[in-house]
Structure formats: C-alpha cells, structure tokens
Amino acid sequence: MSLSVLFFLLVGAVCLAAAFGVVVSRQPVHSALFLLVNFASLAVLYVTLEAQFLAAAQVIIYAGGIVILILFVIMLIGGETNDFSAAQRTWSRIVGLGLGLILLVGLGYSALQKLLPLPADPGAALQGGAPKTVGLELFTNYILPFELVGILLLVALIGALVMGRQPEGAGEGIAAVKASDR
Amino acid sequence: MIPTSYYLILAALIFATGATGVLVRRNALIIFMCVEMMLNSVNLTLIALSRQWGNLNGQIFVFVIMAVAAAEVAVGLAILIANTRHRRSINIDEINLLKW
C-alpha cells in the first residue's frame, strides 16, 4: 500500500468519524464542532485532488463562516431539544436507519459498478486547481453564472435580514435601544 | 495517485450518513448541519470527477455550490430564529403549521 493511499485512508477515516459524530451527538454544540472537523478534513482531500483554490475556499467559507454562523445561532436560541421525547414514534428511528442503509447500498453499488481507470495526467489541464487557473476560467467562460451568484447572495442577505428582524413592538430587547427608537 | 473510485465511495458514505441524520434526528439545527454535510459530499464527488476527466468545469460548479450553500445557511438560520421566537422550540415535530 503506497503512502498516498494510506494518507487518504487516514483523512477519510477522520472525515467519516466526524460525520458520524454530527449525527449521534446529543449536544448541538458538539455536532457543530464535529462538522468543523468534517469540513477541514474535506479541505485536505481537495488538496490531494488538485483543487487548491477550492480547498482554501472550503476553509474560509465553510469552516470560517458557516460553522461560526451555526455556533452563533446555537448560542442564541439554546438548541436544547428533547430528541428522545415520547412524542416520537419508536419505529420512526428504525425506518430512518433502514432508509439510510438502502440509500448507502444503492449509492455504493452504482459507484463500484464500474471502477474508473486512473486519470491520465490531470496536471496539464487543472494545474493543481491554482487560483489563477480557476479564476481565468471563472471570469471568461463562466462570467454570467458568477454575476448571478452575486445577485443570489444579495437577495439571501436581504431575505435573512427581513426574516431575522425583531417584529414591530416586540417585548424583548434592550430598554435604552428601544427608547432611542421611539 | 489515488483512484477516483475511493473518493466516490467516501462521498457515498458521507452522503448516506447525512441523509440518515436528516431522517433520524428531530433537532432542526442538527438536521441543518446534516444537509450541509450532504452538500459537501457532493462537492467531493464533483472535484474527484473533475480530476478524473481533466476538466475544470467540476471545480467551477463546486464554487457556485459553495456560494449557494452560504446563501442557504443565512436564510435557513434566519427562518429558525424567527420560528424560535414564535414557538420556543426547534423540534421539527412541533414545526407543523404547513402540514396537511
């Protein structure tokens, strides 16, 4: 077994263990931290797949932005729920596990059905997925999707602001701030 | 060089784990995290196949998916906060206003 396969197995095992941790943790905070480990190990895998720019973007956007946002919300609304309440039917968990297993078998079967040959030489076309290569492609052939993504982010920002705003005349909030509002 | 199929299998395992989490857990925040995990496993698939065929299109696709995921997180968490203000709960069994 070559060193690179060993490295892949190690990082992949960390990634998968973190994924399981997200699902089975009782505390949402622990889930969020496991999610951080999952994202970071995926970024390592991106580097081995000649996608350096995306590895950096993964760390910045997911590990740096999304996980922090989720942690903020957990601390804001507590996130404590009784996941094992009596209201939950006992069979729903078994059905969920069974459906997940069926999905895994289906996906694994279709992935293993035809083992892909080793790629010829990705270095020539991808050039390690360096920012320059990706940027040239993005700003020439894919300039319209790029602009549309910018509009989408603006719309999402405004939507999040509108939905997250305190309703008019809500009883909560700091008294001094409310007084200055009037 | 690591065969592409290894990455596909790993992505399938992570995707199935995330899907099972969505089905099994009742905490809306954890379901949210599981959805993020599924998005990421698909990203891994796209990048692996991008290397397989020596084509940059897959990486561009992943870049767009990341932006969409960021937008989805912002809006989704705002919905969760707004819901928590009204119902004092993030158990998805109790978020059933639109249920038939």
PDB file of C-alpha atoms in Angstrom:
ATOM      1  CA  MET A   1       0.000   0.000   0.000  1.00  0.00           C
ATOM      2  CA  SER A   2       1.507   3.233  -1.087  1.00  0.00           C
ATOM      3  CA  LEU A   3       1.918   6.221   1.170  1.00  0.00           C
ATOM      4  CA  SER A   4      -0.685   8.338  -0.640  1.00  0.00           C
ATOM      5  CA  VAL A   5      -3.379   5.674  -0.237  1.00  0.00           C
ATOM      6  CA  LEU A   6      -2.505   5.379   3.448  1.00  0.00           C
ATOM      7  CA  PHE A   7      -2.844   9.147   3.797  1.00  0.00           C
ATOM      8  CA  PHE A   8      -6.194   9.081   2.007  1.00  0.00           C
ATOM      9  CA  LEU A   9      -7.477   6.312   4.288  1.00  0.00           C
ATOM     10  CA  LEU A  10      -6.393   8.238   7.383  1.00  0.00           C
ATOM     11  CA  VAL A  11      -8.014  11.530   6.343  1.00  0.00           C
ATOM     12  CA  GLY A  12     -11.089   9.724   5.036  1.00  0.00           C
ATOM     13  CA  ALA A  13     -11.499   7.886   8.345  1.00  0.00           C
ATOM     14  CA  VAL A  14     -11.318  11.186  10.249  1.00  0.00           C
ATOM     15  CA  CYS A  15     -13.862  12.681   7.851  1.00  0.00           C
ATOM     16  CA  LEU A  16     -16.271   9.780   8.221  1.00  0.00           C
ATOM     17  CA  ALA A  17     -15.895   9.623  12.008  1.00  0.00           C
ATOM     18  CA  ALA A  18     -16.680  13.346  12.209  1.00  0.00           C
ATOM     19  CA  ALA A  19     -19.742  12.776  10.015  1.00  0.00           C
ATOM     20  CA  PHE A  20     -20.974  10.114  12.425  1.00  0.00           C
ATOM     21  CA  GLY A  21     -20.238  12.462  15.305  1.00  0.00           C
ATOM     22  CA  VAL A  22     -22.501  15.126  13.800  1.00  0.00           C
ATOM     23  CA  VAL A  23     -25.377  12.660  13.628  1.00  0.00           C
ATOM     24  CA  VAL A  24     -25.067  10.976  17.030  1.00  0.00           C
ATOM     25  CA  SER A  25     -24.072  13.919  19.277  1.00  0.00           C
ATOM     26  CA  ARG A  26     -26.695  14.865  21.829  1.00  0.00           C
ATOM     27  CA  GLN A  27     -25.447  18.445  22.219  1.00  0.00           C
ATOM     28  CA  PRO A  28     -25.823  20.649  19.121  1.00  0.00           C
ATOM     29  CA  VAL A  29     -22.538  22.386  20.006  1.00  0.00           C
ATOM     30  CA  HIS A  30     -20.680  19.080  19.759  1.00  0.00           C
ATOM     31  CA  SER A  31     -22.362  18.455  16.413  1.00  0.00           C
ATOM     32  CA  ALA A  32     -21.156  21.835  15.143  1.00  0.00           C
ATOM     33  CA  LEU A  33     -17.574  21.099  16.234  1.00  0.00           C
ATOM     34  CA  PHE A  34     -17.673  17.681  14.565  1.00  0.00           C
ATOM     35  CA  LEU A  35     -18.949  19.444  11.453  1.00  0.00           C
ATOM     36  CA  LEU A  36     -15.872  21.692  11.607  1.00  0.00           C
ATOM     37  CA  VAL A  37     -13.591  18.625  11.659  1.00  0.00           C
ATOM     38  CA  ASN A  38     -15.526  17.162   8.733  1.00  0.00           C
ATOM     39  CA  PHE A  39     -15.095  20.334   6.651  1.00  0.00           C
ATOM     40  CA  ALA A  40     -11.398  20.650   7.485  1.00  0.00           C
ATOM     41  CA  SER A  41     -10.607  17.056   6.510  1.00  0.00           C
ATOM     42  CA  LEU A  42     -12.564  17.523   3.284  1.00  0.00           C
ATOM     43  CA  ALA A  43     -10.355  20.532   2.533  1.00  0.00           C
ATOM     44  CA  VAL A  44      -7.310  18.273   2.913  1.00  0.00           C
ATOM     45  CA  LEU A  45      -8.854  15.834   0.446  1.00  0.00           C
ATOM     46  CA  TYR A  46      -9.448  18.699  -2.019  1.00  0.00           C
ATOM     47  CA  VAL A  47      -5.706  19.424  -1.994  1.00  0.00           C
ATOM     48  CA  THR A  48      -4.972  15.808  -2.915  1.00  0.00           C
ATOM     49  CA  LEU A  49      -7.471  16.177  -5.790  1.00  0.00           C
ATOM     50  CA  GLU A  50      -5.633  19.130  -7.358  1.00  0.00           C
ATOM     51  CA  ALA A  51      -8.122  21.742  -6.184  1.00  0.00           C
ATOM     52  CA  GLN A  52      -6.030  24.115  -4.113  1.00  0.00           C
ATOM     53  CA  PHE A  53      -8.233  27.166  -4.586  1.00  0.00           C
ATOM     54  CA  LEU A  54     -11.333  25.227  -3.546  1.00  0.00           C
ATOM     55  CA  ALA A  55      -9.512  23.848  -0.501  1.00  0.00           C
ATOM     56  CA  ALA A  56      -8.792  27.400   0.615  1.00  0.00           C
ATOM     57  CA  ALA A  57     -12.371  28.439  -0.162  1.00  0.00           C
ATOM     58  CA  GLN A  58     -13.648  25.448   1.810  1.00  0.00           C
ATOM     59  CA  VAL A  59     -11.689  26.517   4.883  1.00  0.00           C
ATOM     60  CA  ILE A  60     -12.711  30.168   4.559  1.00  0.00           C
ATOM     61  CA  ILE A  61     -16.401  29.732   3.663  1.00  0.00           C
ATOM     62  CA  TYR A  62     -17.387  26.560   5.487  1.00  0.00           C
ATOM     63  CA  ALA A  63     -15.011  26.268   8.419  1.00  0.00           C
ATOM     64  CA  GLY A  64     -14.647  30.011   8.895  1.00  0.00           C
ATOM     65  CA  GLY A  65     -18.110  31.280   8.004  1.00  0.00           C
ATOM     66  CA  ILE A  66     -20.857  28.699   8.094  1.00  0.00           C
ATOM     67  CA  VAL A  67     -19.785  26.822  11.223  1.00  0.00           C
ATOM     68  CA  ILE A  68     -19.326  30.102  13.101  1.00  0.00           C
ATOM     69  CA  LEU A  69     -22.807  31.195  11.993  1.00  0.00           C
ATOM     70  CA  ILE A  70     -24.299  27.897  13.186  1.00  0.00           C
ATOM     71  CA  LEU A  71     -22.472  28.219  16.527  1.00  0.00           C
ATOM     72  CA  PHE A  72     -23.822  31.768  16.929  1.00  0.00           C
ATOM     73  CA  VAL A  73     -27.362  30.554  16.368  1.00  0.00           C
ATOM     74  CA  ILE A  74     -26.918  27.649  18.790  1.00  0.00           C
ATOM     75  CA  MET A  75     -25.785  30.076  21.458  1.00  0.00           C
ATOM     76  CA  LEU A  76     -28.633  32.459  20.605  1.00  0.00           C
ATOM     77  CA  ILE A  77     -31.534  30.014  20.730  1.00  0.00           C
ATOM     78  CA  GLY A  78     -30.088  27.380  23.029  1.00  0.00           C
ATOM     79  CA  GLY A  79     -30.658  24.458  20.728  1.00  0.00           C
ATOM     80  CA  GLU A  80     -31.714  22.201  23.583  1.00  0.00           C
ATOM     81  CA  THR A  81     -34.407  19.808  22.447  1.00  0.00           C
ATOM     82  CA  ASN A  82     -35.541  16.550  23.819  1.00  0.00           C
ATOM     83  CA  ASP A  83     -34.593  14.405  20.883  1.00  0.00           C
ATOM     84  CA  PHE A  84     -35.851  11.310  22.610  1.00  0.00           C
ATOM     85  CA  SER A  85     -39.295  12.564  23.571  1.00  0.00           C
ATOM     86  CA  ALA A  86     -42.296  10.333  23.950  1.00  0.00           C
ATOM     87  CA  ALA A  87     -43.944  12.144  21.050  1.00  0.00           C
ATOM     88  CA  GLN A  88     -41.515  10.496  18.678  1.00  0.00           C
ATOM     89  CA  ARG A  89     -42.724   7.173  17.474  1.00  0.00           C
ATOM     90  CA  THR A  90     -40.376   4.328  18.251  1.00  0.00           C
ATOM     91  CA  TRP A  91     -40.454   2.903  14.755  1.00  0.00           C
ATOM     92  CA  SER A  92     -39.560   6.176  13.024  1.00  0.00           C
ATOM     93  CA  ARG A  93     -35.906   5.803  14.029  1.00  0.00           C
ATOM     94  CA  ILE A  94     -35.703   2.243  12.717  1.00  0.00           C
ATOM     95  CA  VAL A  95     -37.349   3.280   9.464  1.00  0.00           C
ATOM     96  CA  GLY A  96     -34.868   6.170   9.130  1.00  0.00           C
ATOM     97  CA  LEU A  97     -31.895   3.872   9.654  1.00  0.00           C
ATOM     98  CA  GLY A  98     -33.289   1.365   7.179  1.00  0.00           C
ATOM     99  CA  LEU A  99     -33.857   4.006   4.505  1.00  0.00           C
ATOM    100  CA  GLY A 100     -30.328   5.346   5.047  1.00  0.00           C
ATOM    101  CA  LEU A 101     -28.914   1.850   4.640  1.00  0.00           C
ATOM    102  CA  ILE A 102     -30.861   1.342   1.408  1.00  0.00           C
ATOM    103  CA  LEU A 103     -29.520   4.657   0.100  1.00  0.00           C
ATOM    104  CA  LEU A 104     -25.959   3.641   1.022  1.00  0.00           C
ATOM    105  CA  VAL A 105     -26.272   0.292  -0.731  1.00  0.00           C
ATOM    106  CA  GLY A 106     -27.680   1.947  -3.841  1.00  0.00           C
ATOM    107  CA  LEU A 107     -25.008   4.623  -3.967  1.00  0.00           C
ATOM    108  CA  GLY A 108     -22.195   2.174  -3.229  1.00  0.00           C
ATOM    109  CA  TYR A 109     -23.433  -0.227  -5.868  1.00  0.00           C
ATOM    110  CA  SER A 110     -23.561   2.438  -8.555  1.00  0.00           C
ATOM    111  CA  ALA A 111     -20.124   3.762  -7.568  1.00  0.00           C
ATOM    112  CA  LEU A 112     -18.498   0.318  -7.562  1.00  0.00           C
ATOM    113  CA  GLN A 113     -20.246  -0.981 -10.653  1.00  0.00           C
ATOM    114  CA  LYS A 114     -17.601   0.382 -12.975  1.00  0.00           C
ATOM    115  CA  LEU A 115     -14.242   1.143 -11.420  1.00  0.00           C
ATOM    116  CA  LEU A 116     -12.834   4.208 -13.115  1.00  0.00           C
ATOM    117  CA  PRO A 117      -9.360   3.945 -14.618  1.00  0.00           C
ATOM    118  CA  LEU A 118      -6.616   6.139 -13.241  1.00  0.00           C
ATOM    119  CA  PRO A 119      -6.694   9.584 -14.863  1.00  0.00           C
ATOM    120  CA  ALA A 120      -4.008  10.137 -17.475  1.00  0.00           C
ATOM    121  CA  ASP A 121      -2.334  13.341 -16.330  1.00  0.00           C
ATOM    122  CA  PRO A 122      -4.637  15.882 -14.715  1.00  0.00           C
ATOM    123  CA  GLY A 123      -1.748  18.257 -14.054  1.00  0.00           C
ATOM    124  CA  ALA A 124      -1.794  19.639 -17.579  1.00  0.00           C
ATOM    125  CA  ALA A 125      -5.443  20.674 -17.602  1.00  0.00           C
ATOM    126  CA  LEU A 126      -6.034  21.516 -13.955  1.00  0.00           C
ATOM    127  CA  GLN A 127      -2.610  22.862 -12.939  1.00  0.00           C
ATOM    128  CA  GLY A 128      -3.318  21.942  -9.356  1.00  0.00           C
ATOM    129  CA  GLY A 129      -6.519  23.989  -9.365  1.00  0.00           C
ATOM    130  CA  ALA A 130      -4.500  27.094  -8.539  1.00  0.00           C
ATOM    131  CA  PRO A 131      -6.425  30.368  -8.100  1.00  0.00           C
ATOM    132  CA  LYS A 132      -5.079  31.683 -11.395  1.00  0.00           C
ATOM    133  CA  THR A 133      -6.392  28.749 -13.427  1.00  0.00           C
ATOM    134  CA  VAL A 134      -9.800  28.706 -11.754  1.00  0.00           C
ATOM    135  CA  GLY A 135     -10.077  32.478 -11.931  1.00  0.00           C
ATOM    136  CA  LEU A 136      -9.285  32.595 -15.636  1.00  0.00           C
ATOM    137  CA  GLU A 137     -11.964  30.001 -16.314  1.00  0.00           C
ATOM    138  CA  LEU A 138     -14.441  31.727 -13.999  1.00  0.00           C
ATOM    139  CA  PHE A 139     -14.038  35.202 -15.454  1.00  0.00           C
ATOM    140  CA  THR A 140     -14.098  34.174 -19.113  1.00  0.00           C
ATOM    141  CA  ASN A 141     -16.401  31.229 -19.763  1.00  0.00           C
ATOM    142  CA  TYR A 142     -18.475  31.454 -16.603  1.00  0.00           C
ATOM    143  CA  ILE A 143     -18.869  35.179 -16.079  1.00  0.00           C
ATOM    144  CA  LEU A 144     -22.701  35.078 -16.249  1.00  0.00           C
ATOM    145  CA  PRO A 145     -23.118  32.397 -13.531  1.00  0.00           C
ATOM    146  CA  PHE A 146     -20.628  34.355 -11.423  1.00  0.00           C
ATOM    147  CA  GLU A 147     -22.719  37.513 -11.661  1.00  0.00           C
ATOM    148  CA  LEU A 148     -25.903  35.566 -10.941  1.00  0.00           C
ATOM    149  CA  VAL A 149     -24.289  34.135  -7.807  1.00  0.00           C
ATOM    150  CA  GLY A 150     -23.561  37.695  -6.702  1.00  0.00           C
ATOM    151  CA  ILE A 151     -27.241  38.631  -7.121  1.00  0.00           C
ATOM    152  CA  LEU A 152     -28.293  35.471  -5.282  1.00  0.00           C
ATOM    153  CA  LEU A 153     -26.080  36.358  -2.324  1.00  0.00           C
ATOM    154  CA  LEU A 154     -27.538  39.877  -2.208  1.00  0.00           C
ATOM    155  CA  VAL A 155     -31.086  38.503  -2.230  1.00  0.00           C
ATOM    156  CA  ALA A 156     -30.215  35.998   0.504  1.00  0.00           C
ATOM    157  CA  LEU A 157     -28.656  38.753   2.613  1.00  0.00           C
ATOM    158  CA  ILE A 158     -31.769  40.929   2.379  1.00  0.00           C
ATOM    159  CA  GLY A 159     -34.033  37.942   2.997  1.00  0.00           C
ATOM    160  CA  ALA A 160     -32.109  36.904   6.102  1.00  0.00           C
ATOM    161  CA  LEU A 161     -32.252  40.473   7.410  1.00  0.00           C
ATOM    162  CA  VAL A 162     -36.014  40.706   6.859  1.00  0.00           C
ATOM    163  CA  MET A 163     -36.756  37.351   8.464  1.00  0.00           C
ATOM    164  CA  GLY A 164     -34.352  37.691  11.359  1.00  0.00           C
ATOM    165  CA  ARG A 165     -35.589  41.162  12.339  1.00  0.00           C
ATOM    166  CA  GLN A 166     -37.435  41.682  15.613  1.00  0.00           C
ATOM    167  CA  PRO A 167     -41.151  42.081  14.940  1.00  0.00           C
ATOM    168  CA  GLU A 168     -42.634  45.525  15.483  1.00  0.00           C
ATOM    169  CA  GLY A 169     -43.373  46.278  19.125  1.00  0.00           C
ATOM    170  CA  ALA A 170     -41.770  43.089  20.455  1.00  0.00           C
ATOM    171  CA  GLY A 171     -41.375  42.948  24.193  1.00  0.00           C
ATOM    172  CA  GLU A 172     -37.739  41.886  24.019  1.00  0.00           C
ATOM    173  CA  GLY A 173     -34.649  43.980  23.525  1.00  0.00           C
ATOM    174  CA  ILE A 174     -32.621  46.471  25.491  1.00  0.00           C
ATOM    175  CA  ALA A 175     -34.653  49.270  27.014  1.00  0.00           C
ATOM    176  CA  ALA A 176     -32.216  52.028  26.059  1.00  0.00           C
ATOM    177  CA  VAL A 177     -32.179  50.911  22.416  1.00  0.00           C
ATOM    178  CA  LYS A 178     -35.958  50.794  22.302  1.00  0.00           C
ATOM    179  CA  ALA A 179     -36.211  54.237  23.850  1.00  0.00           C
ATOM    180  CA  SER A 180     -33.944  55.723  21.215  1.00  0.00           C
ATOM    181  CA  ASP A 181     -36.037  54.075  18.523  1.00  0.00           C
ATOM    182  CA  ARG A 182     -39.191  55.902  19.516  1.00  0.00           C
TER     183      ARG A 182
ATOM    184  CA  MET B   1      -2.197   8.516  -7.347  1.00  0.00           C
ATOM    185  CA  ILE B   2      -5.371   7.528  -5.532  1.00  0.00           C
ATOM    186  CA  PRO B   3      -8.109   6.011  -7.719  1.00  0.00           C
ATOM    187  CA  THR B   4     -11.185   8.190  -8.171  1.00  0.00           C
ATOM    188  CA  SER B   5     -13.470   5.369  -7.036  1.00  0.00           C
ATOM    189  CA  TYR B   6     -12.104   5.646  -3.497  1.00  0.00           C
ATOM    190  CA  TYR B   7     -13.292   9.237  -3.328  1.00  0.00           C
ATOM    191  CA  LEU B   8     -16.681   8.272  -4.730  1.00  0.00           C
ATOM    192  CA  ILE B   9     -17.113   5.600  -2.058  1.00  0.00           C
ATOM    193  CA  LEU B  10     -16.137   8.028   0.701  1.00  0.00           C
ATOM    194  CA  ALA B  11     -18.575  10.612  -0.668  1.00  0.00           C
ATOM    195  CA  ALA B  12     -21.338   7.975  -0.795  1.00  0.00           C
ATOM    196  CA  LEU B  13     -20.664   7.048   2.849  1.00  0.00           C
ATOM    197  CA  ILE B  14     -20.789  10.685   3.996  1.00  0.00           C
ATOM    198  CA  PHE B  15     -23.925  11.365   1.945  1.00  0.00           C
ATOM    199  CA  ALA B  16     -25.705   8.326   3.395  1.00  0.00           C
ATOM    200  CA  THR B  17     -24.673   9.355   6.908  1.00  0.00           C
ATOM    201  CA  GLY B  18     -26.076  12.841   6.366  1.00  0.00           C
ATOM    202  CA  ALA B  19     -29.311  11.518   4.888  1.00  0.00           C
ATOM    203  CA  THR B  20     -29.758   9.135   7.809  1.00  0.00           C
ATOM    204  CA  GLY B  21     -29.172  12.030  10.184  1.00  0.00           C
ATOM    205  CA  VAL B  22     -31.896  14.047   8.478  1.00  0.00           C
ATOM    206  CA  LEU B  23     -34.309  11.137   8.851  1.00  0.00           C
ATOM    207  CA  VAL B  24     -33.421  10.148  12.408  1.00  0.00           C
ATOM    208  CA  ARG B  25     -32.765  13.382  14.307  1.00  0.00           C
ATOM    209  CA  ARG B  26     -35.536  15.731  15.400  1.00  0.00           C
ATOM    210  CA  ASN B  27     -33.461  18.814  16.241  1.00  0.00           C
ATOM    211  CA  ALA B  28     -33.803  21.280  13.384  1.00  0.00           C
ATOM    212  CA  LEU B  29     -30.266  22.619  13.870  1.00  0.00           C
ATOM    213  CA  ILE B  30     -28.709  19.167  13.579  1.00  0.00           C
ATOM    214  CA  ILE B  31     -30.805  18.408  10.506  1.00  0.00           C
ATOM    215  CA  PHE B  32     -29.442  21.641   9.088  1.00  0.00           C
ATOM    216  CA  MET B  33     -25.858  20.519   9.709  1.00  0.00           C
ATOM    217  CA  CYS B  34     -26.583  17.146   8.118  1.00  0.00           C
ATOM    218  CA  VAL B  35     -27.829  18.913   4.973  1.00  0.00           C
ATOM    219  CA  GLU B  36     -24.576  20.891   4.846  1.00  0.00           C
ATOM    220  CA  MET B  37     -22.650  17.639   5.128  1.00  0.00           C
ATOM    221  CA  MET B  38     -24.566  16.140   2.212  1.00  0.00           C
ATOM    222  CA  LEU B  39     -23.804  19.216   0.086  1.00  0.00           C
ATOM    223  CA  ASN B  40     -20.129  18.793   0.907  1.00  0.00           C
ATOM    224  CA  SER B  41     -20.035  15.135  -0.025  1.00  0.00           C
ATOM    225  CA  VAL B  42     -21.456  16.020  -3.429  1.00  0.00           C
ATOM    226  CA  ASN B  43     -18.750  18.673  -3.748  1.00  0.00           C
ATOM    227  CA  LEU B  44     -16.168  15.949  -3.131  1.00  0.00           C
ATOM    228  CA  THR B  45     -17.705  13.851  -5.899  1.00  0.00           C
ATOM    229  CA  LEU B  46     -17.610  16.756  -8.350  1.00  0.00           C
ATOM    230  CA  ILE B  47     -13.971  17.580  -7.596  1.00  0.00           C
ATOM    231  CA  ALA B  48     -12.925  13.921  -7.861  1.00  0.00           C
ATOM    232  CA  LEU B  49     -14.592  13.557 -11.257  1.00  0.00           C
ATOM    233  CA  SER B  50     -13.137  16.898 -12.347  1.00  0.00           C
ATOM    234  CA  ARG B  51      -9.680  15.384 -11.795  1.00  0.00           C
ATOM    235  CA  GLN B  52     -10.730  12.136 -13.432  1.00  0.00           C
ATOM    236  CA  TRP B  53     -11.598  13.794 -16.738  1.00  0.00           C
ATOM    237  CA  GLY B  54      -9.006  16.565 -16.521  1.00  0.00           C
ATOM    238  CA  ASN B  55     -11.700  19.209 -16.819  1.00  0.00           C
ATOM    239  CA  LEU B  56     -12.076  22.353 -14.748  1.00  0.00           C
ATOM    240  CA  ASN B  57     -15.871  22.585 -15.061  1.00  0.00           C
ATOM    241  CA  GLY B  58     -16.457  20.482 -11.951  1.00  0.00           C
ATOM    242  CA  GLN B  59     -14.431  22.860  -9.817  1.00  0.00           C
ATOM    243  CA  ILE B  60     -16.389  25.863 -11.122  1.00  0.00           C
ATOM    244  CA  PHE B  61     -19.572  24.010 -10.254  1.00  0.00           C
ATOM    245  CA  VAL B  62     -18.312  23.422  -6.706  1.00  0.00           C
ATOM    246  CA  PHE B  63     -17.518  27.121  -6.368  1.00  0.00           C
ATOM    247  CA  VAL B  64     -21.111  28.010  -7.267  1.00  0.00           C
ATOM    248  CA  ILE B  65     -22.459  25.348  -4.892  1.00  0.00           C
ATOM    249  CA  MET B  66     -20.428  26.876  -2.059  1.00  0.00           C
ATOM    250  CA  ALA B  67     -21.992  30.296  -2.708  1.00  0.00           C
ATOM    251  CA  VAL B  68     -25.494  28.785  -2.826  1.00  0.00           C
ATOM    252  CA  ALA B  69     -24.803  26.904   0.419  1.00  0.00           C
ATOM    253  CA  ALA B  70     -23.735  30.132   2.098  1.00  0.00           C
ATOM    254  CA  ALA B  71     -26.974  31.816   0.984  1.00  0.00           C
ATOM    255  CA  GLU B  72     -28.979  28.808   2.152  1.00  0.00           C
ATOM    256  CA  VAL B  73     -27.359  28.881   5.588  1.00  0.00           C
ATOM    257  CA  ALA B  74     -28.084  32.580   6.055  1.00  0.00           C
ATOM    258  CA  VAL B  75     -31.755  32.266   5.110  1.00  0.00           C
ATOM    259  CA  GLY B  76     -32.267  28.934   6.877  1.00  0.00           C
ATOM    260  CA  LEU B  77     -30.848  30.122  10.165  1.00  0.00           C
ATOM    261  CA  ALA B  78     -32.946  33.295   9.952  1.00  0.00           C
ATOM    262  CA  ILE B  79     -36.049  31.126   9.496  1.00  0.00           C
ATOM    263  CA  LEU B  80     -35.028  29.021  12.511  1.00  0.00           C
ATOM    264  CA  ILE B  81     -34.562  32.115  14.681  1.00  0.00           C
ATOM    265  CA  ALA B  82     -37.890  33.586  13.562  1.00  0.00           C
ATOM    266  CA  ASN B  83     -39.592  30.267  14.295  1.00  0.00           C
ATOM    267  CA  THR B  84     -37.974  30.013  17.716  1.00  0.00           C
ATOM    268  CA  ARG B  85     -39.338  33.463  18.607  1.00  0.00           C
ATOM    269  CA  HIS B  86     -42.874  32.252  17.935  1.00  0.00           C
ATOM    270  CA  ARG B  87     -42.850  28.668  19.145  1.00  0.00           C
ATOM    271  CA  ARG B  88     -39.989  28.436  21.680  1.00  0.00           C
ATOM    272  CA  SER B  89     -38.939  25.150  20.165  1.00  0.00           C
ATOM    273  CA  ILE B  90     -36.727  23.829  17.398  1.00  0.00           C
ATOM    274  CA  ASN B  91     -38.132  20.320  17.432  1.00  0.00           C
ATOM    275  CA  ILE B  92     -39.264  19.708  13.868  1.00  0.00           C
ATOM    276  CA  ASP B  93     -42.190  17.598  15.071  1.00  0.00           C
ATOM    277  CA  GLU B  94     -43.654  20.784  16.520  1.00  0.00           C
ATOM    278  CA  ILE B  95     -42.996  22.876  13.394  1.00  0.00           C
ATOM    279  CA  ASN B  96     -46.095  21.623  11.600  1.00  0.00           C
ATOM    280  CA  LEU B  97     -48.046  24.743  10.655  1.00  0.00           C
ATOM    281  CA  LEU B  98     -47.918  23.923   6.937  1.00  0.00           C
ATOM    282  CA  LYS B  99     -48.575  20.244   7.441  1.00  0.00           C
ATOM    283  CA  TRP B 100     -51.691  18.895   5.836  1.00  0.00           C
TER     284      TRP B 100
END
